[in-house]
Amino acid sequence: MALGELPVAWSLPAADARAGWRALWWSVGPGNELAVMLVQKRNLSRSRHTRGWVGWSVAAPCDGVLVVVSGGVEHRTAVTGIFPHTTHLVLLPQSRFLLVQGRTHRDDTGGWERNALLYTAGGHPVSSLCVGDDIDYALSDRDGGIWTSYGDEGIYGDHPESAPGLARWDTDGTHTWSPRGRLPVWPLGGNAGATEESTAWLAWYSHKGPFVSRVDTAGDVTTYRNPLWGTDGIAVRGTGMLLTRREHGRSRVELSRAEFLDDAWVITGQEKLTVPGPVVLYCAQGRDGVLWLRAGDTWIRFEV
């Protein structure tokens, strides 16, 4: 697929880049609205070892601007009180959102530090909560639940809700779902996530290979072999699935299509895509059969 044929949903305007704004964390909301957090470059520090936008980090508490794009219309909200070490943005119903730090630590009392801030639709923080340690992936469902998957330091660390590898939380910080031994093997880390109406899909990997788990509204979990090793994005609609695998730090992505056949996901087609910018960590998210892909400062949407 040629660059000009890609279904581009939004790009950071050149005027914003010239004015010093950098596009950092992003998410897709329950209504398939794209949200991107902009922060001024003067408030950021740059890693010499991490490529792409994930190499930028907030050096001290600062403000920003949340850009939400829905139906081709762009809306901007000033955001206050962004804290350092933020790694994830989670969009919630009623235009609320979370900013999440990937790590948490025990405080002086032995409790776990709160690593997520809940914001109003007006961009003001109203409460904080803890959603586990070493978060690889975070997204919301239609009911405002927060789904998280964890890396090895969380899974093999001390935080009890991170140890199973996958979890769901309410916005008050209550842990509402865990695999409870229902996975075929212990996860080593998570790498992709999606929702399909009220169902959550979480892709993860283990020493026995990659898997994808479906969690329904009752909390029941069904796990399948993931047909694509190295998946960084999934989207599901019915018996169809889209999967992406990036060429890290390059402007190249492999897009695969899969069908559910004989109780297994089977890849039915693959294509190599040249995209508008380098593809790095946290590059994809799936919502109701749409796979959103970030390539540099451009977002592309693919339909199952």
Coordinates of N, CA and C in Angstrom, one line a residue, residues 26 53 137 232-233 244 246 253 278-285 291-295 299:
W26 N -1.0 8.7 24.0 CA -2.2 8.8 23.2 C -3.1 7.6 23.6
W53 N 9.1 9.0 19.9 CA 8.4 9.8 20.9 C 8.5 9.3 22.3
Y137 N 0.9 -2.2 29.1 CA -0.2 -1.8 28.3 C -1.4 -1.4 29.1
D232 N 2.3 -6.2 18.1 CA 2.2 -5.0 18.9 C 0.8 -4.3 18.8
G233 N -0.1 -4.8 18.0 CA -1.4 -4.3 17.9 C -2.4 -5.3 17.4
T244 N -0.7 -6.1 13.9 CA 0.5 -5.4 13.4 C 1.7 -5.9 14.1
R246 N 5.7 -4.2 14.1 CA 6.5 -3.1 13.7 C 7.9 -3.5 13.4
V253 N 5.8 -1.4 8.7 CA 4.9 -2.2 9.5 C 4.4 -3.4 8.7
P278 N 8.6 6.8 12.0 CA 9.1 5.6 12.7 C 8.1 5.1 13.7
V279 N 8.0 3.7 13.8 CA 7.1 3.0 14.7 C 7.9 2.5 15.9
V280 N 7.4 2.8 17.1 CA 8.1 2.4 18.3 C 7.1 1.8 19.3
L281 N 7.5 1.7 20.5 CA 6.6 1.2 21.6 C 5.3 1.9 21.6
Y282 N 4.3 1.2 22.1 CA 2.9 1.7 22.3 C 2.4 2.3 21.0
C283 N 2.6 1.6 19.9 CA 2.2 2.2 18.6 C 0.8 1.8 18.1
A284 N 0.1 0.9 18.8 CA -1.2 0.5 18.3 C -2.2 0.2 19.4
Q285 N -3.5 0.4 19.0 CA -4.6 0.1 19.9 C -5.8 -0.3 19.1
L291 N -8.2 -0.8 14.0 CA -6.8 -0.8 14.6 C -6.2 0.5 14.3
W292 N -5.8 1.2 15.4 CA -5.2 2.5 15.3 C -3.7 2.3 15.4
L293 N -3.0 3.0 14.5 CA -1.5 2.8 14.4 C -0.9 4.2 14.5
R294 N 0.1 4.4 15.4 CA 0.9 5.6 15.4 C 2.2 5.4 14.7
A295 N 2.5 6.3 13.7 CA 3.7 6.3 13.0 C 4.3 7.7 13.0
W299 N -1.4 9.4 12.8 CA -2.2 8.2 13.2 C -3.0 7.7 12.0

